[in-house]
């Protein structure tokens, strides 16, 4: 499925939530949801590609939920507003009826090493938990429909990337789709 999406840029269904999901870093409540692997690579400098990104997602009347699991040999968390140049996630949402490139709502999530807590570009619109065990970083998030779109849309577009920085600058990102 993920290869099909990456190559064909087709749509992925988002199924309604089947069970309670607590945004707490414990991923056991995600076992019943489909997983896809993001495969597009956008490289900024020549480097070995050593990171992967797997996604699971669902929704209810209040939120869009996302579980992103990034496998990366070197974790390089950043600080606050410079999150995008370190290991991070960047997400974009838009209504299906709007051009994605010009009307998307963008959100950034990373681990702020100075604050020892998740960094969110829009903390009023998203709740997040981030854990790191061995070489796996898990981002668990809930985005409020009301805060993103004003209300839950019937359909929407989204993309997500995982940025990789091994300590010497942003190398590349793994993308779900171009964007």
CSV table of N, CA, C and O in Angstrom, one decimal, residues 8-132:
chain,number,residue,atom,x,y,z
A,8,UNK,N,2.0,6.5,-6.9
A,8,UNK,CA,0.8,6.9,-7.7
A,8,UNK,C,0.1,8.2,-7.1
A,8,UNK,O,-0.7,8.7,-7.8
A,9,UNK,N,0.5,8.6,-5.9
A,9,UNK,CA,-0.1,9.7,-5.2
A,9,UNK,C,-1.6,9.6,-5.2
A,9,UNK,O,-2.3,10.5,-5.5
A,10,UNK,N,-2.0,8.4,-4.8
A,10,UNK,CA,-3.5,8.1,-4.6
A,10,UNK,C,-3.9,8.4,-3.2
A,10,UNK,O,-3.1,8.7,-2.3
A,11,UNK,N,-5.1,8.3,-2.9
A,11,UNK,CA,-5.7,8.6,-1.6
A,11,UNK,C,-5.6,7.4,-0.7
A,11,UNK,O,-5.8,6.3,-1.1
A,12,UNK,N,-5.5,7.7,0.6
A,12,UNK,CA,-5.5,6.6,1.6
A,12,UNK,C,-6.7,6.8,2.4
A,12,UNK,O,-6.9,7.9,3.0
A,13,UNK,N,-7.5,5.8,2.6
A,13,UNK,CA,-8.7,6.0,3.5
A,13,UNK,C,-8.2,6.1,5.0
A,13,UNK,O,-7.2,5.5,5.4
A,14,UNK,N,-9.0,6.9,5.7
A,14,UNK,CA,-8.7,7.0,7.1
A,14,UNK,C,-10.0,6.5,7.8
A,14,UNK,O,-11.1,7.0,7.6
A,15,UNK,N,-9.8,5.4,8.6
A,15,UNK,CA,-11.0,4.8,9.2
A,15,UNK,C,-11.3,5.3,10.6
A,15,UNK,O,-10.4,5.7,11.3
A,16,UNK,N,-12.6,5.3,10.9
A,16,UNK,CA,-13.0,5.8,12.3
A,16,UNK,C,-12.3,5.0,13.4
A,16,UNK,O,-12.0,3.8,13.2
A,17,UNK,N,-12.1,5.7,14.5
A,17,UNK,CA,-11.4,5.1,15.7
A,17,UNK,C,-12.3,3.9,16.2
A,17,UNK,O,-13.5,4.0,16.3
A,18,UNK,N,-11.6,2.8,16.5
A,18,UNK,CA,-12.2,1.6,17.0
A,18,UNK,C,-12.2,1.4,18.5
A,18,UNK,O,-12.9,0.7,19.1
A,19,UNK,N,-11.2,2.1,19.1
A,19,UNK,CA,-11.0,1.9,20.5
A,19,UNK,C,-10.4,3.2,21.1
A,19,UNK,O,-10.0,4.1,20.3
A,20,UNK,N,-10.4,3.4,22.4
A,20,UNK,CA,-9.8,4.6,23.0
A,20,UNK,C,-8.3,4.6,22.7
A,20,UNK,O,-7.6,3.6,22.7
A,21,UNK,N,-7.9,5.8,22.3
A,21,UNK,CA,-6.4,6.1,22.1
A,21,UNK,C,-6.0,7.2,23.1
A,21,UNK,O,-6.5,8.3,23.0
A,22,UNK,N,-5.1,6.8,24.0
A,22,UNK,CA,-4.5,7.8,24.9
A,22,UNK,C,-3.2,8.3,24.3
A,22,UNK,O,-2.4,7.5,24.0
A,23,UNK,N,-3.0,9.6,24.2
A,23,UNK,CA,-1.8,10.1,23.7
A,23,UNK,C,-0.8,10.2,24.9
A,23,UNK,O,-0.7,11.2,25.6
A,24,UNK,N,-0.1,9.0,25.1
A,24,UNK,CA,0.7,8.9,26.3
A,24,UNK,C,2.0,8.2,26.0
A,24,UNK,O,2.8,7.9,26.9
A,25,UNK,N,2.3,7.9,24.7
A,25,UNK,CA,3.5,7.2,24.4
A,25,UNK,C,3.4,5.7,24.4
A,25,UNK,O,4.3,5.0,24.0
A,26,UNK,N,2.3,5.1,24.9
A,26,UNK,CA,2.1,3.7,24.9
A,26,UNK,C,1.4,3.3,23.7
A,26,UNK,O,0.2,3.8,23.5
A,27,UNK,N,2.0,2.6,22.8
A,27,UNK,CA,1.4,2.3,21.5
A,27,UNK,C,0.5,1.1,21.4
A,27,UNK,O,0.0,0.7,20.4
A,28,UNK,N,0.3,0.4,22.5
A,28,UNK,CA,-0.5,-0.8,22.5
A,28,UNK,C,-2.0,-0.6,22.1
A,28,UNK,O,-2.6,-1.5,21.5
A,29,UNK,N,-2.5,0.7,22.2
A,29,UNK,CA,-3.8,0.9,21.7
A,29,UNK,C,-3.9,1.1,20.2
A,29,UNK,O,-5.0,1.4,19.7
A,30,UNK,N,-2.8,1.0,19.5
A,30,UNK,CA,-2.8,1.2,18.1
A,30,UNK,C,-2.7,-0.2,17.3
A,30,UNK,O,-2.6,-0.2,16.1
A,31,UNK,N,-2.8,-1.3,18.0
A,31,UNK,CA,-2.6,-2.6,17.3
A,31,UNK,C,-3.6,-2.9,16.2
A,31,UNK,O,-3.3,-3.6,15.3
A,32,UNK,N,-4.8,-2.4,16.3
A,32,UNK,CA,-5.9,-2.7,15.3
A,32,UNK,C,-5.9,-1.8,14.1
A,32,UNK,O,-6.8,-1.9,13.3
A,33,UNK,N,-4.9,-0.9,14.0
A,33,UNK,CA,-4.9,0.0,12.9
A,33,UNK,C,-3.9,-0.3,11.8
A,33,UNK,O,-2.8,-0.8,12.1
A,34,UNK,N,-4.2,-0.1,10.5
A,34,UNK,CA,-3.3,-0.4,9.4
A,34,UNK,C,-2.1,0.5,9.6
A,34,UNK,O,-2.1,1.6,10.0
A,35,UNK,N,-1.0,-0.1,9.1
A,35,UNK,CA,0.3,0.6,9.1
A,35,UNK,C,0.8,0.8,7.7
A,35,UNK,O,0.7,-0.2,6.9
A,36,UNK,N,1.3,1.9,7.4
A,36,UNK,CA,1.9,2.1,6.1
A,36,UNK,C,3.3,2.7,6.3
A,36,UNK,O,3.6,3.3,7.3
A,37,UNK,N,4.2,2.4,5.3
A,37,UNK,CA,5.5,2.9,5.4
A,37,UNK,C,5.7,4.0,4.4
A,37,UNK,O,5.4,3.9,3.2
A,38,UNK,N,6.2,5.2,4.8
A,38,UNK,CA,6.5,6.3,3.9
A,38,UNK,C,7.8,5.9,3.2
A,38,UNK,O,8.8,5.5,3.9
A,39,UNK,N,7.9,6.1,1.9
A,39,UNK,CA,9.0,5.7,1.1
A,39,UNK,C,9.7,6.8,0.3
A,39,UNK,O,10.8,6.5,-0.2
A,40,UNK,N,9.1,7.9,0.2
A,40,UNK,CA,9.7,9.0,-0.6
A,40,UNK,C,10.8,9.6,0.2
A,40,UNK,O,10.7,9.9,1.4
A,41,UNK,N,11.9,9.9,-0.5
A,41,UNK,CA,13.1,10.5,0.1
A,41,UNK,C,13.3,11.8,-0.5
A,41,UNK,O,13.4,11.9,-1.8
A,42,UNK,N,13.5,12.9,0.3
A,42,UNK,CA,13.9,14.2,-0.2
A,42,UNK,C,15.2,14.5,0.4
A,42,UNK,O,15.3,14.7,1.6
A,43,UNK,N,16.3,14.5,-0.4
A,43,UNK,CA,17.6,14.6,0.1
A,43,UNK,C,18.1,16.0,0.0
A,43,UNK,O,17.9,16.7,-1.0
A,44,UNK,N,18.8,16.5,1.1
A,44,UNK,CA,19.3,17.9,1.1
A,44,UNK,C,20.8,17.9,0.8
A,44,UNK,O,21.4,18.8,0.3
A,45,UNK,N,21.5,16.8,1.2
A,45,UNK,CA,22.9,16.6,1.0
A,45,UNK,C,23.1,15.1,0.7
A,45,UNK,O,22.3,14.3,1.1
A,46,UNK,N,24.2,14.8,0.0
A,46,UNK,CA,24.5,13.3,-0.2
A,46,UNK,C,24.8,12.7,1.1
A,46,UNK,O,25.6,13.1,1.9
A,47,UNK,N,24.0,11.6,1.4
A,47,UNK,CA,24.2,10.9,2.7
A,47,UNK,C,23.5,9.5,2.5
A,47,UNK,O,22.7,9.3,1.7
A,48,UNK,N,23.9,8.6,3.4
A,48,UNK,CA,23.3,7.3,3.5
A,48,UNK,C,21.9,7.5,4.1
A,48,UNK,O,21.7,8.2,5.1
A,49,UNK,N,20.9,6.8,3.5
A,49,UNK,CA,19.6,6.9,4.0
A,49,UNK,C,19.4,5.8,5.1
A,49,UNK,O,19.5,4.6,4.7
A,50,UNK,N,19.3,6.2,6.3
A,50,UNK,CA,19.2,5.2,7.4
A,50,UNK,C,18.0,5.3,8.2
A,50,UNK,O,17.8,4.6,9.2
A,51,UNK,N,17.0,6.2,7.9
A,51,UNK,CA,15.8,6.4,8.7
A,51,UNK,C,14.6,5.8,7.9
A,51,UNK,O,14.6,5.8,6.7
A,52,UNK,N,13.6,5.3,8.7
A,52,UNK,CA,12.4,4.8,8.1
A,52,UNK,C,11.2,5.5,8.8
A,52,UNK,O,11.4,6.1,10.0
A,53,UNK,N,10.1,5.5,8.2
A,53,UNK,CA,8.9,6.1,8.8
A,53,UNK,C,7.7,5.3,8.6
A,53,UNK,O,7.4,5.0,7.4
A,54,UNK,N,7.0,4.8,9.7
A,54,UNK,CA,5.8,4.0,9.6
A,54,UNK,C,4.7,4.8,10.3
A,54,UNK,O,4.9,5.4,11.3
A,55,UNK,N,3.5,4.8,9.7
A,55,UNK,CA,2.4,5.6,10.1
A,55,UNK,C,1.1,4.7,10.4
A,55,UNK,O,0.9,3.8,9.6
A,56,UNK,N,0.4,5.1,11.4
A,56,UNK,CA,-1.0,4.6,11.6
A,56,UNK,C,-1.8,5.8,12.0
A,56,UNK,O,-1.3,6.8,12.6
A,57,UNK,N,-3.1,5.8,11.6
A,57,UNK,CA,-3.9,7.0,11.8
A,57,UNK,C,-5.4,6.6,11.9
A,57,UNK,O,-5.8,5.6,11.4
A,58,UNK,N,-6.1,7.4,12.5
A,58,UNK,CA,-7.6,7.2,12.7
A,58,UNK,C,-8.2,8.6,13.1
A,58,UNK,O,-7.5,9.6,13.2
A,59,UNK,N,-9.5,8.6,13.3
A,59,UNK,CA,-10.2,9.8,13.7
A,59,UNK,C,-11.5,9.5,14.5
A,59,UNK,O,-12.0,8.4,14.5
A,60,UNK,N,-11.9,10.5,15.2
A,60,UNK,CA,-13.3,10.5,15.8
A,60,UNK,C,-13.9,11.9,15.5
A,60,UNK,O,-13.3,12.6,14.7
A,61,UNK,N,-15.0,12.2,16.1
A,61,UNK,CA,-15.6,13.5,15.9
A,61,UNK,C,-14.8,14.7,16.4
A,61,UNK,O,-15.0,15.8,15.9
A,62,UNK,N,-13.9,14.4,17.3
A,62,UNK,CA,-13.1,15.6,17.9
A,62,UNK,C,-11.7,15.7,17.3
A,62,UNK,O,-11.2,16.8,17.2
A,63,UNK,N,-11.1,14.6,16.9
A,63,UNK,CA,-9.6,14.6,16.6
A,63,UNK,C,-9.2,13.7,15.4
A,63,UNK,O,-9.9,12.7,15.1
A,64,UNK,N,-8.1,14.1,14.8
A,64,UNK,CA,-7.4,13.2,13.9
A,64,UNK,C,-6.2,12.7,14.7
A,64,UNK,O,-5.5,13.5,15.3
A,65,UNK,N,-6.0,11.4,14.8
A,65,UNK,CA,-4.9,10.7,15.6
A,65,UNK,C,-3.9,10.2,14.6
A,65,UNK,O,-4.2,9.6,13.6
A,66,UNK,N,-2.6,10.4,15.0
A,66,UNK,CA,-1.5,9.9,14.2
A,66,UNK,C,-0.5,9.3,15.1
A,66,UNK,O,-0.1,9.8,16.1
A,67,UNK,N,0.0,8.1,14.7
A,67,UNK,CA,1.1,7.4,15.3
A,67,UNK,C,2.2,7.3,14.3
A,67,UNK,O,2.0,6.8,13.2
A,68,UNK,N,3.3,7.9,14.5
A,68,UNK,CA,4.5,7.9,13.6
A,68,UNK,C,5.6,7.3,14.3
A,68,UNK,O,6.0,7.7,15.4
A,69,UNK,N,6.2,6.3,13.7
A,69,UNK,CA,7.3,5.6,14.3
A,69,UNK,C,8.5,5.7,13.3
A,69,UNK,O,8.4,5.2,12.2
A,70,UNK,N,9.6,6.3,13.8
A,70,UNK,CA,10.7,6.6,13.0
A,70,UNK,C,11.9,5.8,13.5
A,70,UNK,O,12.3,5.9,14.7
A,71,UNK,N,12.5,5.0,12.7
A,71,UNK,CA,13.7,4.2,13.1
A,71,UNK,C,14.9,5.0,12.5
A,71,UNK,O,15.0,5.3,11.3
A,72,UNK,N,15.8,5.4,13.4
A,72,UNK,CA,16.9,6.2,13.0
A,72,UNK,C,18.1,5.9,13.9
A,72,UNK,O,18.0,5.9,15.1
A,73,UNK,N,19.3,5.7,13.3
A,73,UNK,CA,20.4,5.3,14.1
A,73,UNK,C,20.9,6.3,15.0
A,73,UNK,O,21.4,6.0,16.1
A,74,UNK,N,20.8,7.6,14.7
A,74,UNK,CA,21.3,8.7,15.6
A,74,UNK,C,20.2,9.6,15.8
A,74,UNK,O,19.6,10.2,14.9
A,75,UNK,N,19.9,9.8,17.1
A,75,UNK,CA,18.8,10.8,17.5
A,75,UNK,C,19.4,12.1,17.8
A,75,UNK,O,20.3,12.2,18.6
A,76,UNK,N,18.9,13.1,17.1
A,76,UNK,CA,19.4,14.5,17.2
A,76,UNK,C,18.2,15.4,17.5
A,76,UNK,O,17.7,16.1,16.6
A,77,UNK,N,17.7,15.5,18.7
A,77,UNK,CA,16.6,16.4,19.1
A,77,UNK,C,17.1,17.8,19.1
A,77,UNK,O,18.3,18.1,19.4
A,78,UNK,N,16.3,18.7,18.7
A,78,UNK,CA,16.6,20.1,18.6
A,78,UNK,C,16.1,21.0,19.8
A,78,UNK,O,15.9,20.5,20.9
A,79,UNK,N,16.0,22.2,19.5
A,79,UNK,CA,15.5,23.2,20.5
A,79,UNK,C,14.4,24.1,19.9
A,79,UNK,O,14.7,24.6,18.8
A,80,UNK,N,13.3,24.2,20.5
A,80,UNK,CA,12.2,25.1,20.1
A,80,UNK,C,12.1,25.4,18.6
A,80,UNK,O,11.9,24.5,17.8
A,81,UNK,N,12.1,26.7,18.3
A,81,UNK,CA,11.8,27.1,16.9
A,81,UNK,C,12.7,26.6,15.8
A,81,UNK,O,12.4,26.7,14.6
A,82,UNK,N,13.8,26.0,16.2
A,82,UNK,CA,14.7,25.4,15.2
A,82,UNK,C,14.4,23.9,15.0
A,82,UNK,O,15.2,23.2,14.4
A,83,UNK,N,13.3,23.5,15.4
A,83,UNK,CA,12.9,22.0,15.4
A,83,UNK,C,13.1,21.4,14.0
A,83,UNK,O,13.5,20.3,13.9
A,84,UNK,N,12.7,22.1,13.0
A,84,UNK,CA,12.7,21.6,11.6
A,84,UNK,C,14.1,21.2,11.1
A,84,UNK,O,14.2,20.4,10.2
A,85,UNK,N,15.2,21.7,11.7
A,85,UNK,CA,16.5,21.4,11.2
A,85,UNK,C,17.1,20.1,12.0
A,85,UNK,O,18.2,19.7,11.7
A,86,UNK,N,16.3,19.6,12.9
A,86,UNK,CA,16.7,18.4,13.7
A,86,UNK,C,15.8,17.2,13.4
A,86,UNK,O,15.0,17.3,12.5
A,87,UNK,N,15.9,16.1,14.1
A,87,UNK,CA,15.0,15.0,13.9
A,87,UNK,C,13.6,15.5,14.3
A,87,UNK,O,13.5,16.1,15.4
A,88,UNK,N,12.6,15.4,13.4
A,88,UNK,CA,11.3,16.0,13.7
A,88,UNK,C,10.3,15.4,12.8
A,88,UNK,O,10.6,14.6,11.9
A,89,UNK,N,9.1,15.7,13.0
A,89,UNK,CA,8.0,15.5,12.1
A,89,UNK,C,7.4,16.8,11.7
A,89,UNK,O,7.3,17.8,12.4
A,90,UNK,N,7.0,16.9,10.4
A,90,UNK,CA,6.3,18.1,9.9
A,90,UNK,C,5.1,17.5,9.2
A,90,UNK,O,5.1,16.5,8.4
A,91,UNK,N,3.9,18.1,9.4
A,91,UNK,CA,2.7,17.7,8.9
A,91,UNK,C,2.0,18.8,8.2
A,91,UNK,O,2.1,20.0,8.6
A,92,UNK,N,1.2,18.5,7.1
A,92,UNK,CA,0.4,19.4,6.4
A,92,UNK,C,-1.0,18.9,6.2
A,92,UNK,O,-1.2,17.7,5.9
A,93,UNK,N,-2.0,19.7,6.5
A,93,UNK,CA,-3.4,19.4,6.3
A,93,UNK,C,-4.0,20.4,5.4
A,93,UNK,O,-3.7,21.6,5.5
A,94,UNK,N,-5.0,20.0,4.6
A,94,UNK,CA,-5.8,21.0,3.9
A,94,UNK,C,-7.2,20.3,3.6
A,94,UNK,O,-7.3,19.1,3.6
A,95,UNK,N,-8.2,21.2,3.4
A,95,UNK,CA,-9.5,20.6,3.0
A,95,UNK,C,-9.3,20.1,1.6
A,95,UNK,O,-8.5,20.6,0.8
A,96,UNK,N,-10.1,19.0,1.3
A,96,UNK,CA,-10.0,18.4,0.0
A,96,UNK,C,-10.3,19.4,-1.1
A,96,UNK,O,-9.8,19.3,-2.2
A,97,UNK,N,-11.2,20.3,-0.9
A,97,UNK,CA,-11.6,21.3,-1.9
A,97,UNK,C,-10.6,22.4,-2.1
A,97,UNK,O,-10.8,23.2,-3.0
A,98,UNK,N,-9.6,22.4,-1.3
A,98,UNK,CA,-8.6,23.5,-1.5
A,98,UNK,C,-7.3,23.0,-2.1
A,98,UNK,O,-6.9,21.9,-1.9
A,99,UNK,N,-6.6,23.9,-2.8
A,99,UNK,CA,-5.3,23.4,-3.4
A,99,UNK,C,-4.3,23.2,-2.2
A,99,UNK,O,-4.1,24.1,-1.3
A,100,UNK,N,-3.7,22.0,-2.2
A,100,UNK,CA,-2.9,21.6,-1.0
A,100,UNK,C,-1.7,22.5,-0.9
A,100,UNK,O,-1.3,22.9,0.2
A,101,UNK,N,-1.0,22.9,-2.0
A,101,UNK,CA,0.2,23.6,-1.9
A,101,UNK,C,0.0,25.0,-1.3
A,101,UNK,O,0.9,25.5,-0.6
A,102,UNK,N,-1.1,25.7,-1.5
A,102,UNK,CA,-1.2,27.1,-1.1
A,102,UNK,C,-2.1,27.3,0.1
A,102,UNK,O,-2.0,28.3,0.8
A,103,UNK,N,-2.9,26.3,0.5
A,103,UNK,CA,-3.8,26.4,1.6
A,103,UNK,C,-3.6,25.4,2.8
A,103,UNK,O,-4.4,25.3,3.6
A,104,UNK,N,-2.5,24.8,2.8
A,104,UNK,CA,-2.3,23.8,3.8
A,104,UNK,C,-2.0,24.4,5.2
A,104,UNK,O,-1.4,25.5,5.2
A,105,UNK,N,-2.4,23.7,6.2
A,105,UNK,CA,-2.1,24.1,7.6
A,105,UNK,C,-0.9,23.3,8.0
A,105,UNK,O,-1.0,22.1,8.0
A,106,UNK,N,0.2,23.9,8.4
A,106,UNK,CA,1.4,23.1,8.7
A,106,UNK,C,1.7,23.1,10.2
A,106,UNK,O,1.5,24.1,10.9
A,107,UNK,N,2.2,21.9,10.7
A,107,UNK,CA,2.4,21.7,12.1
A,107,UNK,C,3.8,21.0,12.2
A,107,UNK,O,4.1,20.1,11.4
A,108,UNK,N,4.5,21.3,13.2
A,108,UNK,CA,5.8,20.7,13.5
A,108,UNK,C,5.8,20.1,14.9
A,108,UNK,O,5.3,20.7,15.8
A,109,UNK,N,6.5,18.9,15.0
A,109,UNK,CA,6.6,18.2,16.3
A,109,UNK,C,8.0,17.7,16.4
A,109,UNK,O,8.5,17.1,15.4
A,110,UNK,N,8.6,17.9,17.5
A,110,UNK,CA,10.0,17.4,17.8
A,110,UNK,C,10.1,17.3,19.3
A,110,UNK,O,9.3,17.7,20.0
A,111,UNK,N,11.3,16.7,19.7
A,111,UNK,CA,11.6,16.7,21.1
A,111,UNK,C,12.6,17.8,21.4
A,111,UNK,O,13.6,17.9,20.8
A,112,UNK,N,12.2,18.7,22.3
A,112,UNK,CA,13.0,19.8,22.7
A,112,UNK,C,14.0,19.3,23.8
A,112,UNK,O,13.5,19.1,24.9
A,113,UNK,N,15.2,19.2,23.4
A,113,UNK,CA,16.2,18.7,24.4
A,113,UNK,C,16.4,19.6,25.6
A,113,UNK,O,16.7,19.2,26.7
A,114,UNK,N,16.2,21.0,25.4
A,114,UNK,CA,16.4,21.9,26.5
A,114,UNK,C,15.2,21.8,27.5
A,114,UNK,O,15.4,21.9,28.7
A,115,UNK,N,14.0,21.7,27.0
A,115,UNK,CA,12.9,21.6,27.8
A,115,UNK,C,12.6,20.2,28.3
A,115,UNK,O,11.8,20.0,29.2
A,116,UNK,N,13.2,19.2,27.7
A,116,UNK,CA,13.0,17.8,28.0
A,116,UNK,C,11.5,17.5,27.9
A,116,UNK,O,10.9,16.9,28.8
A,117,UNK,N,10.9,17.9,26.8
A,117,UNK,CA,9.5,17.7,26.5
A,117,UNK,C,9.2,17.9,25.0
A,117,UNK,O,10.1,18.4,24.3
A,118,UNK,N,8.1,17.4,24.5
A,118,UNK,CA,7.8,17.6,23.1
A,118,UNK,C,7.7,19.1,22.8
A,118,UNK,O,7.2,19.9,23.6
A,119,UNK,N,8.1,19.5,21.6
A,119,UNK,CA,8.0,20.8,21.1
A,119,UNK,C,6.9,20.8,20.0
A,119,UNK,O,7.0,19.9,19.1
A,120,UNK,N,5.9,21.6,20.1
A,120,UNK,CA,4.9,21.7,19.1
A,120,UNK,C,4.8,23.1,18.6
A,120,UNK,O,4.8,24.1,19.3
A,121,UNK,N,4.7,23.3,17.3
A,121,UNK,CA,4.6,24.6,16.7
A,121,UNK,C,3.3,25.2,17.0
A,121,UNK,O,3.2,26.5,17.1
A,122,UNK,N,2.3,24.4,17.2
A,122,UNK,CA,0.9,24.9,17.6
A,122,UNK,C,0.4,24.1,18.8
A,122,UNK,O,-0.5,23.2,18.6
A,123,UNK,N,0.8,24.3,20.0
A,123,UNK,CA,0.4,23.5,21.1
A,123,UNK,C,-1.1,23.6,21.4
A,123,UNK,O,-1.6,22.6,22.0
A,124,UNK,N,-1.8,24.6,20.9
A,124,UNK,CA,-3.2,24.7,21.2
A,124,UNK,C,-4.0,23.8,20.2
A,124,UNK,O,-5.2,23.6,20.4
A,125,UNK,N,-3.3,23.3,19.1
A,125,UNK,CA,-4.0,22.5,18.1
A,125,UNK,C,-3.7,21.0,18.2
A,125,UNK,O,-4.3,20.2,17.5
A,126,UNK,N,-2.7,20.7,19.0
A,126,UNK,CA,-2.2,19.3,19.0
A,126,UNK,C,-1.8,18.9,20.4
A,126,UNK,O,-1.2,19.7,21.1
A,127,UNK,N,-2.0,17.6,20.7
A,127,UNK,CA,-1.5,17.0,21.9
A,127,UNK,C,-0.5,15.9,21.4
A,127,UNK,O,-0.8,15.2,20.5
A,128,UNK,N,0.7,15.9,22.0
A,128,UNK,CA,1.7,14.9,21.6
A,128,UNK,C,2.4,14.3,22.7
A,128,UNK,O,2.6,14.9,23.8
A,129,UNK,N,2.9,13.0,22.5
A,129,UNK,CA,3.8,12.3,23.4
A,129,UNK,C,4.9,11.8,22.5
A,129,UNK,O,4.6,11.2,21.4
A,130,UNK,N,6.1,11.9,22.9
A,130,UNK,CA,7.3,11.4,22.1
A,130,UNK,C,8.1,10.5,23.1
A,130,UNK,O,8.4,10.9,24.2
A,131,UNK,N,8.4,9.3,22.6
A,131,UNK,CA,9.3,8.4,23.3
A,131,UNK,C,10.4,8.0,22.4
A,131,UNK,O,10.3,7.9,21.2
A,132,UNK,N,11.6,7.6,23.0
A,132,UNK,CA,12.7,7.1,22.3
A,132,UNK,C,13.2,5.9,23.0
A,132,UNK,O,13.6,6.0,24.2
